[in-house]
Structure formats: C-alpha cells, structure tokens
Short mmCIF file of C-alpha atoms in Angstrom, two decimals:
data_model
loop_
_atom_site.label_atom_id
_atom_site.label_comp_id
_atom_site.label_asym_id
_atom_site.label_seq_id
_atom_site.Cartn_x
_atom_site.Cartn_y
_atom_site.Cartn_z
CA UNK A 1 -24.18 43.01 -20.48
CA UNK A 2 -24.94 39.19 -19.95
CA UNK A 3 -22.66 38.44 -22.42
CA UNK A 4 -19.75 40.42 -20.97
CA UNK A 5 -20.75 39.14 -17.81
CA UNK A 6 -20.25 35.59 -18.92
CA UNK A 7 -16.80 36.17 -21.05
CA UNK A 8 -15.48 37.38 -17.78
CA UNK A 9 -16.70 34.56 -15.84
CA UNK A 10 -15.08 32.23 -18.12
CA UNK A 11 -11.44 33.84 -18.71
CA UNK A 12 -11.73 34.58 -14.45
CA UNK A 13 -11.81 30.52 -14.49
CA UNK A 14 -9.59 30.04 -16.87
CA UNK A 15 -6.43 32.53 -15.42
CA UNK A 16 -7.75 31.27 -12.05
CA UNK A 17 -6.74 27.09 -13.41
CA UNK A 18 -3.30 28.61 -14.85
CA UNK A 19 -2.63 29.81 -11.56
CA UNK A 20 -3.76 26.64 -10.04
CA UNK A 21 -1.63 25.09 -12.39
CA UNK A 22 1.61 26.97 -11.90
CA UNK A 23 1.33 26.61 -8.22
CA UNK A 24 1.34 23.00 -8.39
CA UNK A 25 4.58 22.41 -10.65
CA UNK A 26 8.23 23.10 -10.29
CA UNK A 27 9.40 25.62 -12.04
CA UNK A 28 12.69 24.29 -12.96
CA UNK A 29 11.52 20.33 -13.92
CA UNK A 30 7.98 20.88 -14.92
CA UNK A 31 7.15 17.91 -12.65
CA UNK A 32 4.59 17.64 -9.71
CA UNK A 33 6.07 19.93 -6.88
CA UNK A 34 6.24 19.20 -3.12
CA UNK A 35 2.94 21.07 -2.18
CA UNK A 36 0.92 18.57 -5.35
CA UNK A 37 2.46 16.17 -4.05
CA UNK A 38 1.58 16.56 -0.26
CA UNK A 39 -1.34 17.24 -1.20
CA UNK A 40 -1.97 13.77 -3.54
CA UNK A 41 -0.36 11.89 -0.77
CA UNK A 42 -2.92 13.07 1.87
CA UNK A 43 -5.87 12.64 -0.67
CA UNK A 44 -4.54 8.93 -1.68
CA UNK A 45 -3.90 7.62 1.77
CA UNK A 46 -7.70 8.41 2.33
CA UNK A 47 -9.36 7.30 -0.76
CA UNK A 48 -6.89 3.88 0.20
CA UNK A 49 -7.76 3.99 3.30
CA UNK A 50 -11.39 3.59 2.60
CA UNK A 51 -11.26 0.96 0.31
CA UNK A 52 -8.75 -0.86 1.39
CA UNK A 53 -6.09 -0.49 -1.75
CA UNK A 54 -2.64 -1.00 -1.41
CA UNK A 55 -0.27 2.18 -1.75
CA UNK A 56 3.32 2.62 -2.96
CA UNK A 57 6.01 5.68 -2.59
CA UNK A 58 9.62 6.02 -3.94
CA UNK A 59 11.49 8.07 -2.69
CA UNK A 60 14.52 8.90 -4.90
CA UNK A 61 18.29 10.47 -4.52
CA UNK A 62 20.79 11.32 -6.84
CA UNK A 63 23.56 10.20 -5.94
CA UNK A 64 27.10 12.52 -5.15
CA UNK A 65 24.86 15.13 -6.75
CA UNK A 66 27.08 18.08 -4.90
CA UNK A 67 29.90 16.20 -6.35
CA UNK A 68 28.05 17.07 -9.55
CA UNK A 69 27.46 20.83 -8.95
CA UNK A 70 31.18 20.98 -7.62
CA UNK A 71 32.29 19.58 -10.69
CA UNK A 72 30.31 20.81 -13.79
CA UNK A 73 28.59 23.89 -12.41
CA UNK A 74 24.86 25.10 -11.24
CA UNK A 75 23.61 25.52 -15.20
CA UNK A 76 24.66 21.44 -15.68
CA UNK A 77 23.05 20.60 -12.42
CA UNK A 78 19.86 22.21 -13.07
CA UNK A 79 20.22 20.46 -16.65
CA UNK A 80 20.56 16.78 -14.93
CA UNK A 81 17.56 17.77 -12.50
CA UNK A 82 15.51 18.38 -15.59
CA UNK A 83 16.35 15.10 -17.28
CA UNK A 84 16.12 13.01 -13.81
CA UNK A 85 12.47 14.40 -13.96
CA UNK A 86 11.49 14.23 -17.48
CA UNK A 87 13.47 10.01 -17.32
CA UNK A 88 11.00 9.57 -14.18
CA UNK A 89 7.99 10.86 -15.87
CA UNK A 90 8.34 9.02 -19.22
CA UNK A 91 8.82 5.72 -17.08
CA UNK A 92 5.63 5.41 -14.79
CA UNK A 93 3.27 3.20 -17.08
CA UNK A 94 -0.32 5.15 -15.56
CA UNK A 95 -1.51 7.73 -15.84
CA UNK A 96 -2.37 8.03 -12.03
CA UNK A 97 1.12 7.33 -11.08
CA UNK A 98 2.43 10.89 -10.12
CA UNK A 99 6.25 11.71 -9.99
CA UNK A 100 7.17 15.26 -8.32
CA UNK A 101 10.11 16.86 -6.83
CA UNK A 102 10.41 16.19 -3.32
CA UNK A 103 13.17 18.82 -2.35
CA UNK A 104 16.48 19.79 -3.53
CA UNK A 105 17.82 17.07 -5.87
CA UNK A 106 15.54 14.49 -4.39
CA UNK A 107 12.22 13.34 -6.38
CA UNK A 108 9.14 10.93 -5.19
CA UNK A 109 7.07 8.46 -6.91
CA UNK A 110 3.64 8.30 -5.58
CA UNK A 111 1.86 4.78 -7.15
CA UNK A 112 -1.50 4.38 -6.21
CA UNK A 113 -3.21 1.04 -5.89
CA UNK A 114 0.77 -0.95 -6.24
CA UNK A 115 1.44 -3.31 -4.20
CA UNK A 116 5.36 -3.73 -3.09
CA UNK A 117 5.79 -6.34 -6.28
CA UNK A 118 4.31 -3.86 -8.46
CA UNK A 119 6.74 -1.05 -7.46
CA UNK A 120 9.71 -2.78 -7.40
CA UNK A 121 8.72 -2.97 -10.79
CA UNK A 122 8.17 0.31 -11.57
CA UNK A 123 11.76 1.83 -9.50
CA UNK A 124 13.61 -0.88 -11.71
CA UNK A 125 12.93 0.39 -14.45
CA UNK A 126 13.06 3.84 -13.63
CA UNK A 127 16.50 2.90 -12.33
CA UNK A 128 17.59 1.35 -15.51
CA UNK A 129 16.08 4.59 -17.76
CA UNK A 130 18.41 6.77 -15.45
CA UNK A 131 21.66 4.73 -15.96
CA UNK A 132 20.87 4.41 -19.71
CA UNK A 133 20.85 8.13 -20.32
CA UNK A 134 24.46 8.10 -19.47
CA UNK A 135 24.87 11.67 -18.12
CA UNK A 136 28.47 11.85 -17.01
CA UNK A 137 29.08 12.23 -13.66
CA UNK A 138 33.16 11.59 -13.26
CA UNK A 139 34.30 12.47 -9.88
CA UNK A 140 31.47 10.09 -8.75
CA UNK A 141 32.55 7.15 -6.09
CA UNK A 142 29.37 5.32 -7.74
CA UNK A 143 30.79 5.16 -11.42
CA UNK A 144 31.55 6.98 -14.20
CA UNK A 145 27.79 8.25 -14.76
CA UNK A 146 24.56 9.91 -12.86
CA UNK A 147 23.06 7.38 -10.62
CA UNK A 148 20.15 7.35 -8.42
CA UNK A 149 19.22 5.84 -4.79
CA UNK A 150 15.70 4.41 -4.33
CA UNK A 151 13.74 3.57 -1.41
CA UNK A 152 10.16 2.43 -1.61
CA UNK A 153 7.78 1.73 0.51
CA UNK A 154 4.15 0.29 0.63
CA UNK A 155 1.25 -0.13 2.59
CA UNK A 156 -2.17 -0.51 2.77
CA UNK A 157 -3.39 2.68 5.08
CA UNK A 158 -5.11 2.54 7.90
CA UNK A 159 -7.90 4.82 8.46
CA UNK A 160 -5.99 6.41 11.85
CA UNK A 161 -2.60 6.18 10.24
CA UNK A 162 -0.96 9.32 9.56
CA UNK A 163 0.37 9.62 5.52
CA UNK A 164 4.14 10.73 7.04
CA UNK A 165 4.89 7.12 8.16
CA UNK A 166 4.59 6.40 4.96
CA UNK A 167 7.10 9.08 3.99
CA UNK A 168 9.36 7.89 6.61
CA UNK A 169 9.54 3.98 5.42
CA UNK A 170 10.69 4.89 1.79
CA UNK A 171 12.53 7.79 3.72
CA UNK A 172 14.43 4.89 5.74
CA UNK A 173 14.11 2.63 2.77
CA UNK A 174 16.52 4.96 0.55
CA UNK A 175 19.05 5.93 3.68
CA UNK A 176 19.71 1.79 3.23
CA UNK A 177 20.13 2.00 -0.57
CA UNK A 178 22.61 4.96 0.16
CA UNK A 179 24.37 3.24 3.33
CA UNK A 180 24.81 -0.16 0.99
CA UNK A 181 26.79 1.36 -2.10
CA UNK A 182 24.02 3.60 -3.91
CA UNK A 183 22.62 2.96 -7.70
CA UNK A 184 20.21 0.74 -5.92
CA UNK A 185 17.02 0.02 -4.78
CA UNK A 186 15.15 -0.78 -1.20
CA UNK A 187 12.28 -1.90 -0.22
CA UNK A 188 10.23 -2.18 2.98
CA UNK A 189 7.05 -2.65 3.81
CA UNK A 190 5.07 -0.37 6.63
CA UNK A 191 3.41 -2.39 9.57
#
C-alpha cells in the first residue's frame, strides 16, 4: 500500500509539472508565453529591486507582418512566427535571459541583470540573426525580406515602481523604431 501510495505521489507531481509546463509556453512557438512572462517580469523587477541590479526588456515587432499573412497565407505566417521565436531563442547568450511571445506577432526579451549597453548588444544581434534567415517577405515597404522593430528599455527598479512602466518604455521605445523606417532598434532608458 505504501508503495502504491508513493508511485502515485510521484506520477501526481510529475503530470502536475507537465501541466505547469504546458501552461507556461505557446503552443504555436514553443517559446515563453505572455502569462511566464508576466509572471518573470513581476518576479525580476523584485529580486532587482532588492538588490539593486539593472534590468533590460525588448520589446519586438515584425514588421508589415499582415502584409505577410495577406500575401502568403495563415500556414506561412504561423511558419515565420515559429522561426522569429526559435532565431530569438538561439540568440540570447544566458541562460536566464527569457524570450516569450508577447501577443499576436509581437515577442519580448526579458534580460536580467543588463544594463542598456549590454542589451543593445543582445537586440543587435538578434536583429542581425532575423535579417540573415532571409524569409521573404515581398510586398514589404521595409525590403525584400522579414524584418523586425525593436524597442528596449532598461532600468534599475525601484522598490515602489510598478513592472508596467517598464513595459511601456520599450513599448514607446519600439513605436519610435516603427515611426523612423522599421528594421531597427531603440533605446531608452526609464527615469
């Protein structure tokens, strides 16, 4: 009976951590999803908070991306999503850097402990990984390929600060990249 009791216990835990899992994925990139990454956001700007550590968020578009779905279909959209996530994923150099979908055909970049330097790092070369996959994209008014729009911001948080300003600098931060040509990055830094 103890024994029983015990191999329930464990595969309880371990359909209850698949579940946990699932919920915190999209479905269609395989990447963090908006609730993970609400949820990381909210635990970061604390731990940051606390000690003081600088934090970093990217907020990323792709660019004429209805243009895209006009042009080559739903199936081929959902097939550039998938490679915009799996290019952003391969790119960030830790471990603790997360990248999830943020909504739509817009992603995030969450980069603990980064500093604005550090991040404009990171976004360049995640913007030079997207343009080097080359996924055609020919009724775009940015070029001949996908392209992406980046806005980052950073910050060290403030214990009374609320996590969504920082959401709405790299928020702001990417409306510039998009209102000054797209295929770019922006930075700006949160008071």
């Amino acid at each position: 009976i103890v024994r029983l009791r015990v191999a329930n216990h464990i595969e309880l835990k371990r359909q209850r951590d698949f579940l946990l899992s699932l919920s915190q994925l999209d479905g269609m990139t395989g990447i963090a999803n908006r609730r993970a990454f609400d949820t990381s956001l909210e635990r970061l700007w604390h731990v940051h908070a606390r000690q003081r550590l600088p934090l970093s968020l990217a907020l990323i578009d792709v660019d004429h991306f209805k243009l895209f779905n006009d042009t080559y279909g739903h199936i081929a959209g959902d097939d550039c999503l998938k490679e915009i996530a799996s290019t952003l994923a391969e790119s960030l150099p830790r471990s603790q850097d997360m990248a999830a979908r943020y909504g739509g055909e817009e992603f995030a970049v969450l980069m603990p402990d980064t500093h604005k330097a550090g991040a404009l790092g990171v976004t360049k070369r995640l913007l030079e990984r997207v343009r080097g996959r080359q996924i055609p994209h020919s009724q775009s008014p940015s070029g001949a390929h996908v392209s992406v729009s980046v806005g980052v911001a950073s910050c060290v948080p403030a214990s009374d600060g609320d996590p969504l300003d920082l959401v709405r600098c790299a928020d702001g931060a990417l409306y510039q990249s998009k209102d000054n040509g797209r295929d770019m990055i922006t930075t700006l830094e949160m008071n």
